[in-house]
Coordinates of C-alpha atoms and ligand atoms in Angstrom, one line a residue:
M1 CA -25.5 21.3 -52.0
L2 CA -23.2 22.5 -49.2
S3 CA -25.7 24.5 -47.1
S4 CA -24.4 25.4 -43.7
R5 CA -21.1 23.6 -44.4
R6 CA -18.0 25.6 -43.3
I7 CA -15.0 25.5 -45.5
L8 CA -11.6 26.9 -44.4
L9 CA -9.9 27.8 -47.7
I10 CA -6.1 28.3 -47.5
I11 CA -4.8 30.1 -50.6
G12 CA -1.2 29.4 -51.4
G13 CA 1.1 31.5 -53.5
G14 CA 0.8 30.5 -57.1
I15 CA -0.6 31.9 -60.3
A16 CA -3.6 29.5 -59.9
A17 CA -4.7 31.6 -56.9
Y18 CA -6.9 33.7 -59.3
K19 CA -9.0 30.5 -59.7
S20 CA -9.5 30.3 -56.0
L21 CA -11.6 33.5 -56.1
D22 CA -14.0 31.7 -58.4
L23 CA -13.9 28.7 -56.1
I24 CA -15.1 30.9 -53.2
R25 CA -18.0 32.2 -55.4
R26 CA -19.0 28.6 -56.4
L27 CA -18.9 27.4 -52.8
R28 CA -21.0 30.3 -51.6
E29 CA -23.5 29.7 -54.4
R30 CA -24.0 26.2 -52.9
G31 CA -24.7 27.6 -49.5
A32 CA -21.2 27.0 -47.9
S33 CA -19.6 29.6 -45.7
V34 CA -16.0 30.2 -46.7
R35 CA -13.4 31.5 -44.4
V36 CA -10.1 32.4 -46.1
V37 CA -6.5 32.3 -45.0
M38 CA -3.9 33.6 -47.4
T39 CA -0.1 33.0 -47.3
A40 CA 2.2 36.0 -47.9
A41 CA 3.1 34.6 -51.3
A42 CA -0.6 34.3 -52.2
Q43 CA -1.0 38.1 -51.7
H44 CA 1.3 38.6 -54.7
F45 CA -1.3 37.1 -56.9
V46 CA -4.7 38.1 -55.4
T47 CA -5.5 40.6 -52.7
P48 CA -7.1 39.8 -49.4
L49 CA -9.6 42.6 -50.3
A50 CA -10.7 40.7 -53.4
A51 CA -10.9 37.3 -51.6
G52 CA -12.7 38.9 -48.6
S53 CA -15.2 40.7 -50.8
I54 CA -16.3 37.4 -52.4
A55 CA -16.2 35.4 -49.2
G56 CA -18.2 38.1 -47.4
E57 CA -15.9 38.1 -44.5
R58 CA -12.5 39.3 -43.6
V59 CA -9.5 37.3 -44.7
Y60 CA -6.8 36.0 -42.3
T61 CA -3.2 36.5 -43.2
D62 CA -1.0 37.0 -40.2
L63 CA 0.0 34.6 -37.4
F64 CA 1.2 37.4 -35.2
S65 CA -1.6 39.9 -35.7
Q66 CA -3.0 40.9 -32.3
A67 CA -6.3 41.8 -33.9
D68 CA -6.7 38.4 -35.6
E69 CA -5.7 36.5 -32.5
F70 CA -8.2 38.5 -30.5
D71 CA -10.9 38.0 -33.2
I72 CA -10.7 34.2 -33.5
G73 CA -7.2 32.8 -32.8
H74 CA -5.3 30.4 -35.0
I75 CA -6.4 27.3 -33.1
R76 CA -10.1 28.0 -33.5
L77 CA -9.5 29.1 -37.1
A78 CA -8.1 25.6 -37.6
R79 CA -11.0 23.8 -36.1
D80 CA -14.2 25.9 -36.7
C81 CA -14.8 24.3 -40.0
D82 CA -15.9 21.0 -41.6
L83 CA -13.1 20.8 -44.1
V84 CA -9.8 22.5 -44.8
V85 CA -9.2 23.1 -48.5
V86 CA -5.7 24.2 -49.7
A87 CA -6.0 25.7 -53.2
P88 CA -3.6 26.2 -54.7
A89 CA -1.3 23.9 -52.7
T90 CA 2.1 25.0 -53.7
A91 CA 5.2 22.8 -53.5
D92 CA 6.5 24.9 -50.7
L93 CA 3.3 24.8 -48.6
M94 CA 3.1 21.0 -49.1
A95 CA 6.7 20.5 -48.1
K96 CA 6.1 22.6 -44.9
V97 CA 3.0 20.6 -44.0
A98 CA 4.7 17.3 -44.7
Q99 CA 7.5 18.3 -42.3
G100 CA 5.1 19.8 -39.7
L101 CA 6.6 23.3 -40.0
A102 CA 4.4 26.1 -38.6
N103 CA 6.1 29.4 -39.3
D104 CA 3.1 31.3 -40.7
L105 CA -0.6 31.3 -40.3
A106 CA -1.4 28.8 -43.1
S107 CA 1.1 26.2 -42.0
T108 CA 0.2 26.7 -38.3
V109 CA -3.5 26.2 -39.1
L110 CA -2.7 23.0 -41.1
L111 CA -0.7 21.6 -38.2
A112 CA -3.3 22.6 -35.6
T113 CA -6.4 21.3 -37.4
D114 CA -8.2 18.2 -36.5
R115 CA -10.5 18.4 -39.5
P116 CA -10.0 16.5 -42.8
V117 CA -7.8 18.3 -45.3
L118 CA -8.2 18.4 -49.1
M119 CA -5.3 19.8 -51.3
A120 CA -5.5 21.0 -54.8
P121 CA -1.8 21.1 -55.9
A122 CA -0.6 23.5 -58.5
M123 CA 3.0 23.8 -59.7
N124 CA 5.3 23.4 -62.6
P125 CA 5.3 19.8 -63.9
R126 CA 9.0 19.3 -63.0
M127 CA 8.4 20.4 -59.5
W128 CA 5.4 18.0 -59.3
A129 CA 7.5 15.1 -60.6
H130 CA 10.5 15.9 -58.4
P131 CA 11.4 13.1 -55.9
A132 CA 11.1 15.6 -53.0
T133 CA 7.5 16.5 -54.0
R134 CA 6.8 12.7 -54.5
R135 CA 8.0 12.1 -50.9
N136 CA 5.9 14.9 -49.5
V137 CA 2.8 13.7 -51.4
A138 CA 3.3 10.2 -49.9
A139 CA 3.9 11.6 -46.4
L140 CA 0.8 13.8 -46.6
E141 CA -1.3 10.9 -47.9
R142 CA -0.2 8.8 -45.0
D143 CA -1.3 11.7 -42.7
G144 CA -4.8 11.4 -44.3
V145 CA -4.7 14.3 -46.8
A146 CA -7.0 13.9 -49.8
W147 CA -6.2 15.3 -53.3
V148 CA -8.0 16.9 -56.2
G149 CA -5.8 17.2 -59.3
P150 CA -3.4 18.4 -60.4
N151 CA -4.4 18.1 -64.0
E152 CA -2.4 17.8 -67.2
G153 CA -2.3 20.9 -69.4
E154 CA -0.5 24.0 -70.3
M155 CA 1.2 26.0 -67.6
A156 CA 0.1 29.6 -67.3
E157 CA 3.6 31.0 -66.7
S158 CA 5.8 29.1 -69.1
G159 CA 3.6 27.6 -71.7
E160 CA 5.1 24.1 -70.8
R161 CA 2.8 21.2 -70.9
G162 CA 2.5 18.5 -68.2
V163 CA 0.9 17.5 -64.9
G164 CA 0.7 20.4 -62.5
R165 CA -2.3 22.6 -63.4
M166 CA -4.6 23.2 -60.5
A167 CA -8.0 21.4 -60.8
E168 CA -10.8 23.7 -62.0
P169 CA -13.0 25.3 -59.4
L170 CA -16.0 23.1 -60.2
E171 CA -13.8 19.9 -59.9
I172 CA -12.7 21.2 -56.5
V173 CA -16.3 21.8 -55.5
A174 CA -17.1 18.2 -56.6
A175 CA -14.2 16.8 -54.5
I176 CA -15.3 18.9 -51.5
E177 CA -18.9 17.6 -51.9
R178 CA -17.6 14.0 -52.2
R179 CA -15.3 14.4 -49.2
L180 CA -18.0 15.8 -47.0
A181 CA -20.8 13.5 -48.1
V182 CA -18.4 10.5 -47.8
G183 CA -18.1 11.4 -44.2
G184 CA -14.7 13.0 -44.2
D185 CA -13.0 10.7 -41.9
K186 CA -14.7 7.6 -43.5
P187 CA -12.8 7.4 -46.8
L188 CA -13.6 3.7 -47.1
R189 CA -17.3 4.0 -46.7
G190 CA -19.1 1.7 -49.2
R191 CA -15.9 -0.4 -49.7
R192 CA -15.4 -4.0 -48.9
V193 CA -11.9 -4.9 -47.6
L194 CA -10.5 -8.4 -46.9
V195 CA -7.5 -8.9 -44.5
T196 CA -5.7 -12.1 -43.6
S197 CA -3.8 -12.2 -40.3
G198 CA -1.9 -14.4 -37.9
P199 CA 0.0 -17.6 -38.6
T200 CA -1.5 -20.9 -39.8
H201 CA -1.2 -24.2 -37.9
E202 CA -0.4 -27.2 -40.0
P203 CA -1.1 -30.4 -38.1
I204 CA 1.5 -33.1 -37.5
D205 CA -1.1 -35.2 -35.7
P206 CA -4.2 -34.3 -33.7
V207 CA -2.2 -32.6 -30.9
R208 CA 0.9 -31.3 -32.6
Y209 CA 1.4 -28.7 -35.4
V210 CA 3.9 -26.7 -37.3
A211 CA 3.6 -22.9 -36.9
N212 CA 5.5 -19.6 -36.9
R213 CA 6.0 -16.6 -34.6
S214 CA 3.4 -14.3 -36.2
S215 CA 1.2 -12.6 -33.5
G216 CA -1.4 -11.2 -35.9
K217 CA -1.0 -7.7 -34.4
Q218 CA -0.3 -6.0 -37.7
G219 CA -3.1 -7.7 -39.7
H220 CA -5.6 -7.2 -36.9
A221 CA -4.6 -3.5 -36.7
I222 CA -5.2 -3.1 -40.5
A223 CA -8.6 -4.7 -40.2
A224 CA -9.5 -2.4 -37.3
A225 CA -8.2 0.7 -39.2
A226 CA -10.2 -0.2 -42.3
A227 CA -13.3 -0.7 -40.2
A228 CA -12.7 2.7 -38.5
A229 CA -12.4 4.2 -42.0
G230 CA -15.9 3.0 -42.8
A231 CA -15.1 -0.2 -44.8
E232 CA -17.1 -3.4 -44.4
V233 CA -14.2 -5.7 -43.3
V234 CA -13.8 -9.5 -43.4
L235 CA -10.8 -10.6 -41.4
V236 CA -9.6 -14.2 -42.0
S237 CA -7.4 -15.0 -39.1
G238 CA -5.2 -18.0 -38.2
P239 CA -4.9 -18.9 -34.5
V240 CA -3.9 -15.8 -32.5
A241 CA -4.2 -14.7 -28.9
L242 CA -5.9 -11.4 -29.9
P243 CA -9.6 -10.4 -29.5
D244 CA -11.6 -10.0 -32.7
P245 CA -11.5 -6.3 -33.7
P246 CA -14.8 -4.6 -33.1
G247 CA -17.0 -3.9 -36.2
V248 CA -15.1 -6.6 -38.2
A249 CA -16.5 -9.9 -39.5
T250 CA -13.8 -12.3 -38.2
V251 CA -13.5 -15.8 -39.6
R252 CA -11.1 -18.0 -37.6
V253 CA -9.2 -20.7 -39.4
E254 CA -6.3 -23.1 -38.6
T255 CA -4.6 -24.2 -41.8
A256 CA -3.5 -22.5 -45.1
R257 CA -6.1 -24.5 -47.0
E258 CA -8.9 -23.4 -44.7
M259 CA -7.6 -19.8 -45.0
L260 CA -7.7 -20.0 -48.8
A261 CA -11.3 -21.3 -48.8
A262 CA -12.4 -18.5 -46.4
V263 CA -10.7 -15.9 -48.5
E264 CA -12.4 -17.1 -51.7
K265 CA -15.7 -17.1 -49.9
A266 CA -15.2 -13.4 -48.9
L267 CA -14.9 -12.3 -52.5
P268 CA -15.7 -9.9 -54.2
V269 CA -13.8 -7.2 -52.3
D270 CA -12.4 -3.8 -53.3
A271 CA -9.1 -4.3 -51.6
A272 CA -7.4 -7.4 -50.1
V273 CA -4.5 -7.2 -47.7
F274 CA -2.6 -10.4 -47.1
A275 CA -0.8 -9.9 -43.8
A276 CA -1.0 -13.5 -42.6
A277 CA 2.2 -15.5 -42.2
V278 CA 0.9 -18.5 -44.0
A279 CA 2.9 -21.7 -43.6
D280 CA 4.7 -22.5 -46.8
W281 CA 4.5 -26.3 -46.2
R282 CA 2.1 -28.7 -44.5
V283 CA 2.8 -32.2 -43.3
D284 CA 1.7 -34.6 -46.0
N285 CA 1.6 -37.7 -43.8
A286 CA 0.0 -36.1 -40.7
G287 CA -1.0 -38.8 -38.2
Q288 CA -4.7 -39.5 -37.9
Q289 CA -3.9 -40.5 -34.3
K290 CA -1.3 -39.1 -31.9
L291 CA 2.1 -40.3 -33.0
K292 CA 3.8 -42.6 -30.5
K293 CA 7.4 -43.1 -29.6
G294 CA 8.5 -46.5 -30.6
A295 CA 11.2 -48.9 -31.6
N296 CA 11.3 -47.5 -35.1
G297 CA 12.8 -44.2 -33.9
P298 CA 11.4 -40.7 -34.6
P299 CA 8.8 -40.3 -37.4
V300 CA 9.9 -38.8 -40.7
L301 CA 7.6 -36.0 -41.7
T302 CA 7.1 -35.3 -45.4
L303 CA 6.2 -31.7 -46.3
V304 CA 4.2 -30.6 -49.3
E305 CA 3.7 -27.1 -50.5
N306 CA 0.6 -25.1 -49.3
P307 CA -1.4 -23.1 -51.8
D308 CA -0.1 -19.5 -52.1
I309 CA -3.2 -17.6 -51.2
L310 CA -1.9 -14.2 -52.2
A311 CA -0.7 -15.4 -55.7
T312 CA -3.9 -17.3 -56.2
I313 CA -6.1 -14.3 -55.6
A314 CA -3.8 -11.8 -57.4
H315 CA -3.9 -14.0 -60.5
R316 CA -7.6 -14.6 -60.6
K317 CA -9.3 -13.8 -63.9
S318 CA -12.7 -13.1 -62.3
N319 CA -13.4 -11.2 -59.0
R320 CA -9.8 -10.1 -58.6
P321 CA -9.9 -7.4 -55.9
T322 CA -9.1 -3.9 -57.4
L323 CA -6.1 -3.6 -55.1
V324 CA -4.1 -6.6 -53.9
V325 CA -1.6 -6.0 -51.2
G326 CA 0.9 -8.6 -50.0
F327 CA 3.4 -8.5 -47.1
A328 CA 7.0 -9.6 -47.3
A329 CA 8.5 -10.6 -44.0
E330 CA 12.2 -10.9 -44.7
T331 CA 15.3 -11.3 -42.6
E332 CA 17.8 -10.1 -45.2
R333 CA 18.0 -8.0 -48.4
V334 CA 14.4 -6.9 -47.6
L335 CA 13.8 -4.6 -50.6
E336 CA 15.4 -6.8 -53.2
H337 CA 13.2 -9.7 -52.1
A338 CA 10.1 -7.5 -51.9
K339 CA 10.5 -6.2 -55.5
E340 CA 11.0 -9.7 -56.8
K341 CA 7.9 -10.9 -54.8
L342 CA 5.7 -8.1 -56.3
A343 CA 6.4 -9.4 -59.7
R344 CA 6.1 -13.1 -58.9
K345 CA 2.9 -12.9 -56.9
G346 CA 1.2 -10.5 -59.3
C347 CA 0.0 -8.2 -56.5
D348 CA -0.2 -4.4 -56.7
W349 CA 1.8 -3.5 -53.6
I350 CA 4.1 -5.2 -51.2
V351 CA 4.5 -4.0 -47.6
A352 CA 8.1 -5.2 -46.8
N353 CA 9.3 -5.5 -43.3
D354 CA 12.5 -6.7 -41.6
V355 CA 11.6 -9.6 -39.2
S356 CA 15.1 -10.6 -38.3
I357 CA 15.3 -11.4 -34.5
E358 CA 17.2 -8.2 -33.9
S359 CA 14.4 -6.0 -35.4
G360 CA 12.0 -7.2 -32.7
V361 CA 9.1 -6.9 -35.2
M362 CA 7.6 -10.4 -34.7
G363 CA 5.3 -10.2 -31.7
G364 CA 6.4 -6.6 -31.0
D365 CA 4.2 -3.4 -31.1
R366 CA 6.3 -1.4 -33.6
N367 CA 7.1 -1.9 -37.2
T368 CA 9.4 -0.5 -39.8
V369 CA 8.0 -1.0 -43.3
H370 CA 8.7 -0.1 -46.9
L371 CA 5.8 0.2 -49.3
V372 CA 6.9 -1.2 -52.6
T373 CA 4.6 -0.3 -55.6
R374 CA 5.3 -0.4 -59.3
D375 CA 6.3 3.2 -59.1
G376 CA 9.0 2.7 -56.5
V377 CA 9.7 2.3 -52.8
E378 CA 8.7 4.4 -49.9
S379 CA 10.4 3.8 -46.6
W380 CA 8.1 4.7 -43.7
P381 CA 9.5 5.7 -40.3
T382 CA 9.4 3.2 -37.4
Q383 CA 6.0 3.5 -35.8
S384 CA 3.3 1.6 -34.0
K385 CA 1.6 -1.2 -35.9
E386 CA -1.6 0.9 -35.5
D387 CA 0.0 3.8 -37.2
V388 CA 1.3 1.6 -40.0
A389 CA -2.3 0.3 -40.4
R390 CA -3.7 3.8 -40.5
G391 CA -1.1 4.9 -43.1
L392 CA -1.8 1.9 -45.2
V393 CA -5.6 2.4 -45.0
A394 CA -5.2 6.0 -46.1
R395 CA -3.2 4.9 -49.1
I396 CA -5.7 2.2 -50.0
A397 CA -8.6 4.7 -49.8
A398 CA -6.6 7.2 -52.0
A399 CA -5.8 4.4 -54.5
L400 CA -9.4 3.2 -54.7
E401 CA -10.7 6.8 -55.0
G402 CA -8.4 7.2 -58.0
K403 CA -9.9 4.1 -59.6
R404 CA -13.5 4.9 -58.9
Ligands
C5P501 O1 6.4 -15.8 -50.1 P1 6.1 -15.2 -48.8 O2 5.5 -16.2 -47.8 O3 7.3 -14.5 -48.2 O4 5.0 -14.1 -49.2 C1 4.4 -13.3 -48.2 C2 3.1 -12.9 -48.7 O5 2.4 -13.9 -49.3 C3 2.2 -12.4 -47.6 O6 1.4 -11.4 -48.0 C4 1.5 -13.7 -47.2 O7 0.3 -13.4 -46.6 C5 1.3 -14.3 -48.6 N1 1.2 -15.8 -48.6 C6 0.0 -16.4 -48.9 N2 0.0 -17.7 -49.0 C7 1.1 -18.5 -48.8 C8 2.3 -17.9 -48.5 C9 2.3 -16.5 -48.4 O8 -1.0 -15.7 -49.0 N3 1.0 -19.8 -48.9

């Protein structure tokens, strides 16, 4: 039931707009109030009079209408609701929102809203598959937009088959109910997420160790963002100078072997993000006592390989997390190495970043990452590590939702 829930329905200009009239009816049957915004293109397919009659209130169409602005104003329109639903979401409207354009009422409302947004795309299969639309979908997902559909089937206008049909009204209602019940801004509620973070310290003797420059900022930000999204989070962290993120169960470890043990103890989880910069080698002949200078000259340290935690977990037969995400810190040929790593480590995604000294990523507050999946590469703009974390968490929530 959706009693007393307020839905702002934005109808875009596509043939599927006729189904949005039925969507309004279904929502009202369940007790929701529906306020409707229509684009100019939408009005070629259905009339504001029809939509308004079913919604039981007037429909908003014009950004520059004095009457509309006086009545409610586009900012209040954008915020006086529990959820914004865009159905049909056309390629054009999605592109506008992905770019942050605001040149009509629908796009302005979508830019001004602070409410969760659910989109039901509808377009020709080629338009849906076009790289430009793929980029826009990825950008919108990063901004927290949730999806319902599109479905596969026959296109109304051309008889072509493929993915692009708008989800049916009852499917959209179910997605709305899920989105509101799940808490809207808590897309990871009910999920368990594991994150590794920081460097590891590999002892040379009781007072010396081998380490690296990882600060743990990115991994800790991911753990915090996952917790903010409602997940139950276990953070396994090497030695860092950061406070434990609030609402996260933090396990502090020193070495790679301790990290692996803590990670295995945290299973099963829905998603695991391996952001730690684990030392590749440890000292095989670490001194039990502090090594002393002596007549024999400096000690010779023998290194042995550490377990690869990411590959070990990604290759597990039982209790493998649904989604395994690795990081690739590279100083050169970043994407090439990341793609190779995705295959070799058996993980689902690699977040690749350039950590060459000139990039300033190590220890810095900003990050430029590329998300490498089996479907391709997305290059994200340079942003704060918190924003990278939020973007990644939104993608994880969407991916888990798809596999529910
Ligand atoms: O091979 P490389 O160290 O570049 O791979 C980086 C990814 O593998 C990161 O996700 C890191 O957390 C993970 N890793 C690991 N255990 C290791 C080495 C790397 O989990 N021993």
